[in-house]
GROMACS .gro file of C-alpha atoms in nm:
model
  289
    1MET     CA    1  26.640   7.886  25.015
    2ARG     CA    2  26.925   7.670  24.882
    3ARG     CA    3  27.073   7.642  25.234
    4LEU     CA    4  26.738   7.532  25.374
    5LYS     CA    5  26.712   7.259  25.108
    6LYS     CA    6  27.047   7.117  25.218
    7LEU     CA    7  26.915   7.077  25.573
    8LEU     CA    8  26.629   6.855  25.456
    9PRO     CA    9  26.668   6.476  25.438
   10LYS     CA   10  26.768   6.370  25.088
   11LYS     CA   11  26.433   6.200  25.016
   12PHE     CA   12  26.254   6.534  25.070
   13ARG     CA   13  26.486   6.741  24.857
   14SER     CA   14  26.387   6.856  24.511
   15GLU     CA   15  26.606   6.707  24.242
   16ASN     CA   16  26.550   7.002  24.008
   17VAL     CA   17  26.851   7.112  23.808
   18GLU     CA   18  27.011   7.434  23.932
   19ILE     CA   19  27.222   7.640  23.694
   20PRO     CA   20  27.463   7.898  23.840
   21VAL     CA   21  27.427   8.237  23.670
   22VAL     CA   22  27.701   8.503  23.673
   23ARG     CA   23  27.642   8.863  23.566
   24LEU     CA   24  27.931   9.023  23.374
   25HIS     CA   25  27.804   9.377  23.332
   26GLY     CA   26  27.992   9.702  23.275
   27ALA     CA   27  28.297   9.843  23.102
   28ILE     CA   28  28.611   9.630  23.127
   29MET     CA   29  28.886   9.822  23.307
   30SER     CA   30  29.167   9.732  23.543
   31GLY     CA   31  29.174   9.877  23.892
   32GLY     CA   32  28.875  10.039  24.054
   33ASN     CA   33  28.799  10.160  24.404
   34GLN     CA   34  28.509  10.230  24.638
   35PHE     CA   35  28.395  10.510  24.409
   36SER     CA   36  28.386  10.303  24.090
   37ARG     CA   37  28.332   9.935  24.011
   38ASN     CA   38  28.506   9.802  23.704
   39LEU     CA   39  28.470   9.467  23.531
   40ASN     CA   40  28.804   9.287  23.549
   41LEU     CA   41  28.945   8.953  23.656
   42ALA     CA   42  29.003   9.066  24.015
   43SER     CA   43  28.639   9.172  24.051
   44VAL     CA   44  28.492   8.848  23.912
   45ALA     CA   45  28.745   8.576  24.002
   46THR     CA   46  28.566   8.478  24.325
   47LEU     CA   47  28.228   8.468  24.148
   48LEU     CA   48  28.370   8.242  23.876
   49ASP     CA   49  28.520   8.002  24.129
   50LYS     CA   50  28.192   7.987  24.318
   51ALA     CA   51  27.984   7.930  24.003
   52PHE     CA   52  28.199   7.644  23.877
   53SER     CA   53  28.222   7.480  24.221
   54ASP     CA   54  27.862   7.352  24.201
   55LYS     CA   55  27.930   6.984  24.136
   56LYS     CA   56  27.573   6.897  24.035
   57ALA     CA   57  27.528   7.177  23.782
   58PRO     CA   58  27.583   7.057  23.422
   59ALA     CA   59  27.652   7.411  23.302
   60VAL     CA   60  27.727   7.767  23.407
   61ALA     CA   61  27.536   8.055  23.248
   62PHE     CA   62  27.660   8.410  23.201
   63SER     CA   63  27.462   8.727  23.147
   64ILE     CA   64  27.682   8.970  22.951
   65ASN     CA   65  27.630   9.340  22.902
   66SER     CA   66  27.955   9.516  22.816
   67PRO     CA   67  28.081   9.762  22.553
   68GLY     CA   68  28.438   9.638  22.601
   69GLY     CA   69  28.746   9.810  22.736
   70SER     CA   70  29.080   9.659  22.834
   71PRO     CA   71  29.189   9.381  22.595
   72VAL     CA   72  29.413   9.235  22.865
   73GLN     CA   73  29.138   9.207  23.126
   74SER     CA   74  28.898   9.074  22.862
   75ARG     CA   75  29.138   8.798  22.766
   76MET     CA   76  29.212   8.715  23.130
   77ILE     CA   77  28.841   8.672  23.209
   78TYR     CA   78  28.798   8.465  22.890
   79SER     CA   79  29.091   8.242  22.985
   80ARG     CA   80  28.975   8.190  23.343
   81ILE     CA   81  28.627   8.087  23.229
   82ARG     CA   82  28.769   7.835  22.979
   83GLN     CA   83  29.015   7.697  23.236
   84LEU     CA   84  28.741   7.642  23.493
   85ALA     CA   85  28.506   7.492  23.231
   86GLU     CA   86  28.768   7.233  23.138
   87GLU     CA   87  28.873   7.162  23.497
   88LYS     CA   88  28.514   7.116  23.618
   89ASP     CA   89  28.384   6.963  23.294
   90LYS     CA   90  28.098   7.208  23.257
   91LYS     CA   91  27.928   7.364  22.958
   92VAL     CA   92  27.936   7.743  22.933
   93LEU     CA   93  27.633   7.932  22.803
   94MET     CA   94  27.655   8.303  22.725
   95PHE     CA   95  27.350   8.532  22.711
   96VAL     CA   96  27.397   8.882  22.569
   97GLU     CA   97  27.173   9.163  22.690
   98ASP     CA   98  27.216   9.510  22.536
   99VAL     CA   99  27.567   9.469  22.404
  100ALA     CA  100  27.868   9.237  22.389
  101ALA     CA  101  28.109   9.436  22.179
  102SER     CA  102  28.487   9.450  22.150
  103GLY     CA  103  28.621   9.308  22.480
  104GLY     CA  104  28.264   9.220  22.580
  105TYR     CA  105  28.236   8.999  22.273
  106MET     CA  106  28.580   8.852  22.345
  107ILE     CA  107  28.450   8.734  22.681
  108ALA     CA  108  28.133   8.599  22.516
  109CYS     CA  109  28.357   8.381  22.299
  110ALA     CA  110  28.444   8.182  22.613
  111GLY     CA  111  28.098   8.027  22.580
  112ASP     CA  112  28.026   7.694  22.414
  113GLU     CA  113  27.709   7.865  22.293
  114ILE     CA  114  27.617   8.234  22.264
  115TYR     CA  115  27.257   8.358  22.274
  116VAL     CA  116  27.133   8.710  22.203
  117ASP     CA  117  26.823   8.923  22.189
  118PRO     CA  118  26.729   9.025  21.832
  119SER     CA  119  26.821   9.385  21.922
  120SER     CA  120  27.145   9.306  22.106
  121ILE     CA  121  27.463   9.456  21.963
  122VAL     CA  122  27.755   9.222  21.900
  123GLY     CA  123  28.091   9.231  21.725
  124SER     CA  124  28.326   9.529  21.706
  125ILE     CA  125  28.624   9.297  21.662
  126GLY     CA  126  28.893   9.560  21.651
  127VAL     CA  127  29.129   9.772  21.861
  128ILE     CA  128  29.101  10.142  21.935
  129SER     CA  129  29.315  10.400  22.114
  130GLY     CA  130  29.204  10.755  22.178
  131GLY     CA  131  29.318  11.072  22.343
  132PHE     CA  132  29.359  11.447  22.304
  133GLY     CA  133  29.643  11.670  22.194
  134PHE     CA  134  29.725  12.011  22.343
  135PRO     CA  135  30.051  12.116  22.171
  136GLU     CA  136  29.963  12.488  22.165
  137LEU     CA  137  29.778  12.516  22.495
  138LEU     CA  138  30.079  12.569  22.721
  139LYS     CA  139  30.210  12.854  22.507
  140LYS     CA  140  29.875  13.032  22.524
  141ILE     CA  141  29.856  13.016  22.903
  142GLY     CA  142  30.222  13.098  22.955
  143VAL     CA  143  30.338  12.764  23.094
  144GLU     CA  144  30.670  12.603  23.004
  145ARG     CA  145  30.670  12.223  22.991
  146ARG     CA  146  30.984  12.049  23.114
  147VAL     CA  147  31.029  11.678  23.042
  148TYR     CA  148  31.347  11.483  23.114
  149THR     CA  149  31.383  11.123  22.999
  150ALA     CA  150  31.638  10.844  22.986
  151GLY     CA  151  31.546  10.667  22.664
  152LYS     CA  152  31.436  10.852  22.351
  153ASN     CA  153  31.092  10.690  22.342
  154LYS     CA  154  30.984  10.760  22.702
  155SER     CA  155  30.769  11.056  22.596
  156THR     CA  156  30.591  10.875  22.314
  157LEU     CA  157  30.253  11.034  22.227
  158ASP     CA  158  30.297  11.316  22.477
  159PRO     CA  159  29.967  11.512  22.445
  160PHE     CA  160  30.151  11.843  22.492
  161GLN     CA  161  30.385  11.785  22.198
  162PRO     CA  162  30.309  11.761  21.825
  163GLU     CA  163  30.244  11.408  21.700
  164LYS     CA  164  30.540  11.222  21.556
  165LYS     CA  165  30.502  10.985  21.262
  166ALA     CA  166  30.726  10.727  21.430
  167ASP     CA  167  30.507  10.729  21.743
  168ILE     CA  168  30.191  10.671  21.540
  169GLU     CA  169  30.352  10.386  21.347
  170ARG     CA  170  30.466  10.224  21.671
  171LEU     CA  171  30.117  10.248  21.819
  172LYS     CA  172  29.963  10.109  21.502
  173LYS     CA  173  30.198   9.809  21.515
  174LEU     CA  174  30.087   9.734  21.872
  175GLN     CA  175  29.722   9.764  21.773
  176LEU     CA  176  29.765   9.524  21.483
  177GLU     CA  177  29.930   9.265  21.708
  178ILE     CA  178  29.646   9.290  21.962
  179HIS     CA  179  29.392   9.273  21.678
  180ASP     CA  180  29.551   8.952  21.549
  181VAL     CA  181  29.521   8.795  21.896
  182PHE     CA  182  29.153   8.894  21.908
  183ILE     CA  183  29.085   8.749  21.562
  184ASP     CA  184  29.257   8.421  21.652
  185MET     CA  185  29.044   8.393  21.967
  186VAL     CA  186  28.722   8.444  21.771
  187LYS     CA  187  28.824   8.192  21.504
  188THR     CA  188  28.926   7.936  21.766
  189SER     CA  189  28.603   7.982  21.959
  190ARG     CA  190  28.354   8.001  21.674
  191GLY     CA  191  28.532   7.769  21.428
  192ASP     CA  192  28.333   7.673  21.121
  193LYS     CA  193  28.026   7.856  21.255
  194LEU     CA  194  28.174   8.181  21.124
  195VAL     CA  195  28.062   8.320  20.790
  196ASP     CA  196  28.379   8.486  20.660
  197THR     CA  197  28.250   8.818  20.525
  198VAL     CA  198  28.482   9.105  20.429
  199ASP     CA  199  28.368   9.318  20.721
  200LEU     CA  200  28.382   9.051  20.993
  201PHE     CA  201  28.706   9.169  21.156
  202THR     CA  202  28.696   9.540  21.065
  203GLY     CA  203  28.554   9.662  21.396
  204GLU     CA  204  28.200   9.671  21.256
  205PHE     CA  205  27.915   9.570  21.487
  206TRP     CA  206  27.568   9.428  21.425
  207THR     CA  207  27.234   9.344  21.581
  208GLY     CA  208  27.179   9.000  21.728
  209ILE     CA  209  26.997   8.892  21.412
  210GLU     CA  210  27.285   8.997  21.186
  211GLY     CA  211  27.536   8.850  21.430
  212LYS     CA  212  27.364   8.514  21.398
  213GLU     CA  213  27.378   8.538  21.017
  214ARG     CA  214  27.755   8.588  21.041
  215GLY     CA  215  27.803   8.306  21.290
  216LEU     CA  216  27.915   8.535  21.571
  217VAL     CA  217  27.637   8.395  21.791
  218ASP     CA  218  27.444   8.069  21.794
  219ASP     CA  219  27.082   8.169  21.831
  220ILE     CA  220  26.820   8.413  21.950
  221GLY     CA  221  26.697   8.341  22.302
  222ASP     CA  222  26.672   8.463  22.661
  223LEU     CA  223  26.843   8.303  22.958
  224ARG     CA  224  26.538   8.165  23.136
  225SER     CA  225  26.373   8.014  22.829
  226VAL     CA  226  26.689   7.856  22.692
  227LEU     CA  227  26.788   7.700  23.025
  228LYS     CA  228  26.442   7.552  23.077
  229ASP     CA  229  26.439   7.420  22.722
  230LYS     CA  230  26.779   7.254  22.769
  231PHE     CA  231  26.749   7.121  23.122
  232GLY     CA  232  26.374   7.092  23.187
  233GLU     CA  233  26.083   7.311  23.296
  234LYS     CA  234  26.176   7.278  23.664
  235THR     CA  235  26.524   7.418  23.607
  236GLU     CA  236  26.616   7.681  23.864
  237MET     CA  237  26.859   7.969  23.818
  238ASN     CA  238  27.104   8.040  24.100
  239LEU     CA  239  27.241   8.394  24.069
  240ILE     CA  240  27.598   8.402  24.197
  241SER     CA  241  27.654   8.732  24.377
  242ALA     CA  242  27.932   8.895  24.573
  243LYS     CA  243  27.962   8.812  24.940
  244ARG     CA  244  27.756   9.049  25.151
  245GLY     CA  245  27.871   9.233  25.459
  246ILE     CA  246  27.771   9.170  25.819
  247PHE     CA  247  27.454   9.380  25.788
  248GLY     CA  248  27.346   9.235  25.454
  249GLY     CA  249  27.495   9.500  25.231
  250ARG     CA  250  27.787   9.458  24.995
  251PRO     CA  251  28.126   9.524  25.151
  252THR     CA  252  28.165   9.886  25.040
  253PRO     CA  253  28.256  10.160  25.284
  254GLY     CA  254  27.972  10.374  25.414
  255ILE     CA  255  27.985  10.702  25.601
  256SER     CA  256  28.206  10.557  25.873
  257GLY     CA  257  28.446  10.431  25.608
  258LEU     CA  258  28.464  10.770  25.442
  259THR     CA  259  28.529  10.957  25.766
  260SER     CA  260  28.840  10.748  25.824
  261MET     CA  261  28.987  10.881  25.501
  262ASN     CA  262  29.151  11.220  25.474
  263GLY     CA  263  29.027  11.491  25.237
  264GLU     CA  264  29.297  11.427  24.978
  265MET     CA  265  29.210  11.058  24.956
  266ILE     CA  266  28.841  11.134  24.912
  267ALA     CA  267  28.912  11.400  24.649
  268ALA     CA  268  29.148  11.167  24.461
  269GLY     CA  269  28.893  10.887  24.469
  270LEU     CA  270  28.613  11.111  24.347
  271SER     CA  271  28.836  11.250  24.073
  272GLN     CA  272  28.938  10.903  23.958
  273GLY     CA  273  28.578  10.788  23.977
  274PHE     CA  274  28.466  11.081  23.762
  275ALA     CA  275  28.734  11.012  23.500
  276THR     CA  276  28.638  10.643  23.494
  277THR     CA  277  28.271  10.733  23.457
  278VAL     CA  278  28.348  10.960  23.160
  279GLU     CA  279  28.556  10.687  22.995
  280GLU     CA  280  28.287  10.426  23.056
  281ARG     CA  281  28.017  10.659  22.924
  282ALA     CA  282  28.219  10.705  22.603
  283LEU     CA  283  28.244  10.325  22.558
  284TRP     CA  284  27.869  10.279  22.586
  285ALA     CA  285  27.803  10.579  22.357
  286GLN     CA  286  27.984  10.408  22.068
  287TYR     CA  287  27.686  10.175  22.043
  288GLY     CA  288  27.413  10.432  22.097
  289LEU     CA  289  27.358  10.327  22.460
   0.00000   0.00000   0.00000
Protein backbone atom coordinates (compact mmCIF):
# COMPACT_ATOMS: atom_id res chain seq x y z
CA MET A 1 0.00 0.00 0.00
CA ARG A 2 2.80 2.43 0.87
CA ARG A 3 4.48 1.75 -2.50
CA LEU A 4 1.24 2.44 -4.35
CA LYS A 5 0.87 5.78 -2.54
CA LYS A 6 4.31 6.86 -3.78
CA LEU A 7 3.20 6.29 -7.38
CA LEU A 8 0.31 8.73 -7.02
CA PRO A 9 0.75 12.44 -7.85
CA LYS A 10 1.57 14.39 -4.70
CA LYS A 11 -1.79 16.23 -4.67
CA PHE A 12 -3.60 12.87 -4.40
CA ARG A 13 -1.44 11.45 -1.65
CA SER A 14 -2.65 11.28 1.92
CA GLU A 15 -0.59 13.43 4.24
CA ASN A 16 -1.34 11.23 7.24
CA VAL A 17 1.54 10.70 9.65
CA GLU A 18 3.15 7.27 9.42
CA ILE A 19 5.09 5.92 12.38
CA PRO A 20 7.54 3.04 11.82
CA VAL A 21 7.03 0.24 14.34
CA VAL A 22 9.73 -2.33 15.19
CA ARG A 23 9.01 -5.51 17.16
CA LEU A 24 11.76 -6.53 19.60
CA HIS A 25 10.41 -9.83 20.89
CA GLY A 26 12.20 -12.81 22.42
CA ALA A 27 15.13 -13.70 24.64
CA ILE A 28 18.31 -11.72 24.01
CA MET A 29 21.12 -14.05 22.96
CA SER A 30 24.08 -13.83 20.62
CA GLY A 31 24.32 -16.16 17.66
CA GLY A 32 21.40 -18.16 16.36
CA ASN A 33 20.83 -20.26 13.27
CA GLN A 34 18.06 -21.57 11.04
CA PHE A 35 16.74 -23.65 13.93
CA SER A 36 16.50 -20.79 16.44
CA ARG A 37 15.98 -17.04 16.17
CA ASN A 38 17.56 -14.92 18.87
CA LEU A 39 17.15 -11.24 19.61
CA ASN A 40 20.53 -9.55 19.15
CA LEU A 41 22.05 -6.62 17.30
CA ALA A 42 22.82 -8.68 14.20
CA SER A 43 19.20 -9.80 13.92
CA VAL A 44 17.70 -6.31 14.29
CA ALA A 45 20.32 -3.92 12.85
CA THR A 46 18.74 -3.85 9.37
CA LEU A 47 15.26 -3.27 10.85
CA LEU A 48 16.56 -0.37 12.94
CA ASP A 49 18.24 1.26 9.95
CA LYS A 50 15.07 0.90 7.90
CA ALA A 51 12.82 2.30 10.65
CA PHE A 52 14.95 5.39 11.22
CA SER A 53 15.41 6.04 7.48
CA ASP A 54 11.82 7.33 7.12
CA LYS A 55 12.52 11.05 6.79
CA LYS A 56 8.92 12.15 7.31
CA ALA A 57 8.28 10.15 10.47
CA PRO A 58 8.63 12.27 13.65
CA ALA A 59 9.20 9.19 15.79
CA VAL A 60 9.95 5.48 15.79
CA ALA A 61 7.90 3.13 17.98
CA PHE A 62 9.06 -0.17 19.45
CA SER A 63 6.99 -3.07 20.71
CA ILE A 64 9.04 -4.88 23.38
CA ASN A 65 8.43 -8.31 24.82
CA SER A 66 11.60 -9.78 26.30
CA PRO A 67 12.67 -11.44 29.58
CA GLY A 68 16.28 -10.38 28.99
CA GLY A 69 19.40 -12.40 28.34
CA SER A 70 22.82 -11.21 27.19
CA PRO A 71 23.81 -7.88 28.80
CA VAL A 72 26.23 -7.21 25.95
CA GLN A 73 23.64 -7.64 23.20
CA SER A 74 21.11 -5.65 25.24
CA ARG A 75 23.50 -2.73 25.56
CA MET A 76 24.46 -2.91 21.88
CA ILE A 77 20.81 -2.71 20.79
CA TYR A 78 20.23 0.14 23.27
CA SER A 79 23.24 2.03 21.93
CA ARG A 80 22.30 1.56 18.28
CA ILE A 81 18.78 2.87 18.89
CA ARG A 82 20.09 5.97 20.70
CA GLN A 83 22.72 6.60 18.01
CA LEU A 84 20.14 6.44 15.22
CA ALA A 85 17.67 8.60 17.20
CA GLU A 86 20.27 11.33 17.55
CA GLU A 87 21.54 11.05 13.97
CA LYS A 88 18.03 11.17 12.47
CA ASP A 89 16.57 13.52 15.10
CA LYS A 90 13.65 11.26 15.95
CA LYS A 91 11.77 10.57 19.14
CA VAL A 92 11.77 6.98 20.41
CA LEU A 93 8.64 5.51 21.98
CA MET A 94 8.75 2.14 23.74
CA PHE A 95 5.67 -0.02 24.31
CA VAL A 96 5.99 -3.01 26.65
CA GLU A 97 3.78 -6.03 26.10
CA ASP A 98 4.06 -8.96 28.54
CA VAL A 99 7.50 -8.21 29.91
CA ALA A 100 10.53 -5.93 29.61
CA ALA A 101 12.79 -7.29 32.31
CA SER A 102 16.54 -7.35 32.84
CA GLY A 103 18.09 -6.87 29.37
CA GLY A 104 14.60 -6.29 27.97
CA TYR A 105 14.18 -3.34 30.30
CA MET A 106 17.68 -2.12 29.42
CA ILE A 107 16.59 -1.88 25.79
CA ALA A 108 13.36 -0.14 26.83
CA CYS A 109 15.50 2.55 28.47
CA ALA A 110 16.58 3.61 24.96
CA GLY A 111 13.14 5.20 24.66
CA ASP A 112 12.38 8.85 25.32
CA GLU A 113 9.12 7.53 26.74
CA ILE A 114 8.12 4.06 27.96
CA TYR A 115 4.51 2.84 27.98
CA VAL A 116 3.18 -0.36 29.54
CA ASP A 117 0.04 -2.38 30.06
CA PRO A 118 -1.12 -2.39 33.72
CA SER A 119 -0.21 -6.10 33.88
CA SER A 120 3.14 -5.84 32.08
CA ILE A 121 6.21 -6.90 34.05
CA VAL A 122 9.13 -4.47 34.20
CA GLY A 123 12.38 -4.09 36.11
CA SER A 124 14.67 -6.91 37.23
CA ILE A 125 17.65 -4.56 37.21
CA GLY A 126 20.29 -7.06 38.18
CA VAL A 127 22.73 -9.67 36.87
CA ILE A 128 22.44 -13.44 37.14
CA SER A 129 24.63 -16.40 36.24
CA GLY A 130 23.50 -19.99 36.52
CA GLY A 131 24.68 -23.49 35.85
CA PHE A 132 25.01 -26.99 37.26
CA GLY A 133 27.74 -28.85 39.09
CA PHE A 134 28.59 -32.54 38.62
CA PRO A 135 31.72 -33.08 40.75
CA GLU A 136 30.78 -36.64 41.76
CA LEU A 137 29.13 -37.81 38.55
CA LEU A 138 32.25 -38.93 36.70
CA LYS A 139 33.39 -41.10 39.60
CA LYS A 140 30.03 -42.85 39.72
CA ILE A 141 30.05 -43.73 36.02
CA GLY A 142 33.73 -44.66 35.96
CA VAL A 143 35.02 -41.82 33.79
CA GLU A 144 38.31 -40.02 34.42
CA ARG A 145 38.36 -36.33 33.53
CA ARG A 146 41.60 -34.98 32.06
CA VAL A 147 42.06 -31.22 31.78
CA TYR A 148 45.31 -29.53 30.75
CA THR A 149 45.67 -25.76 30.91
CA ALA A 150 48.25 -23.03 30.44
CA GLY A 151 47.17 -20.46 33.00
CA LYS A 152 45.86 -21.40 36.44
CA ASN A 153 42.45 -19.81 35.89
CA LYS A 154 41.57 -21.45 32.55
CA SER A 155 39.31 -24.02 34.24
CA THR A 156 37.40 -21.52 36.36
CA LEU A 157 33.96 -22.81 37.42
CA ASP A 158 34.49 -26.21 35.80
CA PRO A 159 31.15 -28.01 36.44
CA PHE A 160 32.96 -31.32 36.99
CA GLN A 161 35.13 -29.97 39.80
CA PRO A 162 34.17 -28.73 43.27
CA GLU A 163 33.50 -25.00 43.49
CA LYS A 164 36.40 -22.82 44.55
CA LYS A 165 35.90 -19.75 46.71
CA ALA A 166 38.27 -17.71 44.54
CA ASP A 167 36.26 -18.57 41.40
CA ILE A 168 33.00 -17.47 43.01
CA GLU A 169 34.55 -14.21 44.20
CA ARG A 170 35.90 -13.51 40.71
CA LEU A 171 32.49 -14.14 39.15
CA LYS A 172 30.80 -11.95 41.73
CA LYS A 173 33.20 -9.10 40.93
CA LEU A 174 32.31 -9.34 37.24
CA GLN A 175 28.60 -9.36 38.05
CA LEU A 176 28.90 -6.27 40.21
CA GLU A 177 30.72 -4.38 37.45
CA ILE A 178 28.03 -5.30 34.92
CA HIS A 179 25.33 -4.38 37.45
CA ASP A 180 26.90 -0.93 37.92
CA VAL A 181 26.83 -0.36 34.14
CA PHE A 182 23.14 -1.34 34.07
CA ILE A 183 22.29 0.98 36.97
CA ASP A 184 24.11 3.90 35.32
CA MET A 185 22.17 3.32 32.09
CA VAL A 186 18.84 3.36 33.93
CA LYS A 187 19.74 6.51 35.87
CA THR A 188 20.95 8.27 32.73
CA SER A 189 17.83 7.31 30.80
CA ARG A 190 15.18 7.89 33.44
CA GLY A 191 16.85 10.78 35.29
CA ASP A 192 14.71 12.54 37.87
CA LYS A 193 11.69 10.42 36.89
CA LEU A 194 13.04 7.64 39.11
CA VAL A 195 11.71 7.20 42.63
CA ASP A 196 14.77 5.95 44.52
CA THR A 197 13.35 3.11 46.63
CA VAL A 198 15.56 0.61 48.46
CA ASP A 199 14.55 -2.22 46.15
CA LEU A 200 14.89 -0.39 42.84
CA PHE A 201 18.20 -1.96 41.78
CA THR A 202 17.99 -5.29 43.65
CA GLY A 203 16.74 -7.36 40.71
CA GLU A 204 13.13 -7.07 41.87
CA PHE A 205 10.43 -6.72 39.20
CA TRP A 206 6.96 -5.18 39.21
CA THR A 207 3.72 -4.79 37.28
CA GLY A 208 3.31 -1.88 34.91
CA ILE A 209 1.33 0.01 37.55
CA GLU A 210 4.06 -0.38 40.18
CA GLY A 211 6.74 0.37 37.59
CA LYS A 212 5.05 3.69 36.89
CA GLU A 213 4.97 4.49 40.62
CA ARG A 214 8.74 3.94 40.75
CA GLY A 215 9.41 5.98 37.63
CA LEU A 216 10.65 3.02 35.61
CA VAL A 217 8.03 3.78 32.96
CA ASP A 218 6.15 6.91 31.94
CA ASP A 219 2.54 5.85 31.64
CA ILE A 220 -0.05 3.18 30.99
CA GLY A 221 -1.06 2.93 27.33
CA ASP A 222 -1.12 0.79 24.20
CA LEU A 223 0.78 1.52 21.02
CA ARG A 224 -2.14 2.38 18.75
CA SER A 225 -3.94 4.65 21.20
CA VAL A 226 -0.83 6.55 22.28
CA LEU A 227 0.36 7.15 18.72
CA LYS A 228 -3.04 8.44 17.61
CA ASP A 229 -3.24 10.67 20.66
CA LYS A 230 0.21 12.13 19.97
CA PHE A 231 0.12 12.46 16.20
CA GLY A 232 -3.58 12.57 15.27
CA GLU A 233 -6.45 10.17 14.64
CA LYS A 234 -5.30 9.49 11.08
CA THR A 235 -1.89 8.30 12.21
CA GLU A 236 -0.87 5.07 10.50
CA MET A 237 1.48 2.42 11.86
CA ASN A 238 4.08 0.98 9.49
CA LEU A 239 5.37 -2.35 10.82
CA ILE A 240 9.01 -2.77 9.82
CA SER A 241 9.62 -6.44 9.01
CA ALA A 242 12.48 -8.53 7.74
CA LYS A 243 13.00 -8.73 4.00
CA ARG A 244 11.03 -11.57 2.49
CA GLY A 245 12.33 -14.17 0.09
CA ILE A 246 11.54 -14.54 -3.61
CA PHE A 247 8.32 -16.47 -2.93
CA GLY A 248 7.08 -14.18 -0.17
CA GLY A 249 8.40 -16.13 2.78
CA ARG A 250 11.18 -15.09 5.11
CA PRO A 251 14.65 -16.15 3.99
CA THR A 252 14.91 -19.33 6.05
CA PRO A 253 15.91 -22.64 4.49
CA GLY A 254 13.11 -25.04 3.65
CA ILE A 255 13.30 -28.71 2.75
CA SER A 256 15.69 -28.04 -0.13
CA GLY A 257 17.95 -26.11 2.23
CA LEU A 258 17.98 -28.94 4.74
CA THR A 259 18.78 -31.60 2.16
CA SER A 260 21.96 -29.75 1.23
CA MET A 261 23.21 -30.16 4.79
CA ASN A 262 24.79 -33.35 6.05
CA GLY A 263 23.36 -35.32 8.98
CA GLU A 264 25.93 -34.02 11.46
CA MET A 265 25.10 -30.39 10.63
CA ILE A 266 21.38 -31.01 11.04
CA ALA A 267 21.90 -32.86 14.32
CA ALA A 268 24.18 -30.11 15.64
CA GLY A 269 21.69 -27.43 14.66
CA LEU A 270 18.79 -29.26 16.27
CA SER A 271 20.83 -29.87 19.41
CA GLN A 272 21.84 -26.21 19.65
CA GLY A 273 18.28 -25.15 18.94
CA PHE A 274 16.99 -27.40 21.72
CA ALA A 275 19.53 -26.03 24.22
CA THR A 276 18.62 -22.46 23.23
CA THR A 277 14.92 -23.23 23.61
CA VAL A 278 15.48 -24.62 27.11
CA GLU A 279 17.51 -21.54 28.10
CA GLU A 280 14.91 -19.19 26.65
CA ARG A 281 12.10 -21.07 28.38
CA ALA A 282 13.92 -20.65 31.71
CA LEU A 283 14.21 -16.87 31.14
CA TRP A 284 10.48 -16.51 30.52
CA ALA A 285 9.64 -18.78 33.48
CA GLN A 286 11.32 -16.35 35.91
CA TYR A 287 8.36 -14.04 35.35
CA GLY A 288 5.63 -16.66 35.36
CA LEU A 289 5.30 -16.62 31.55
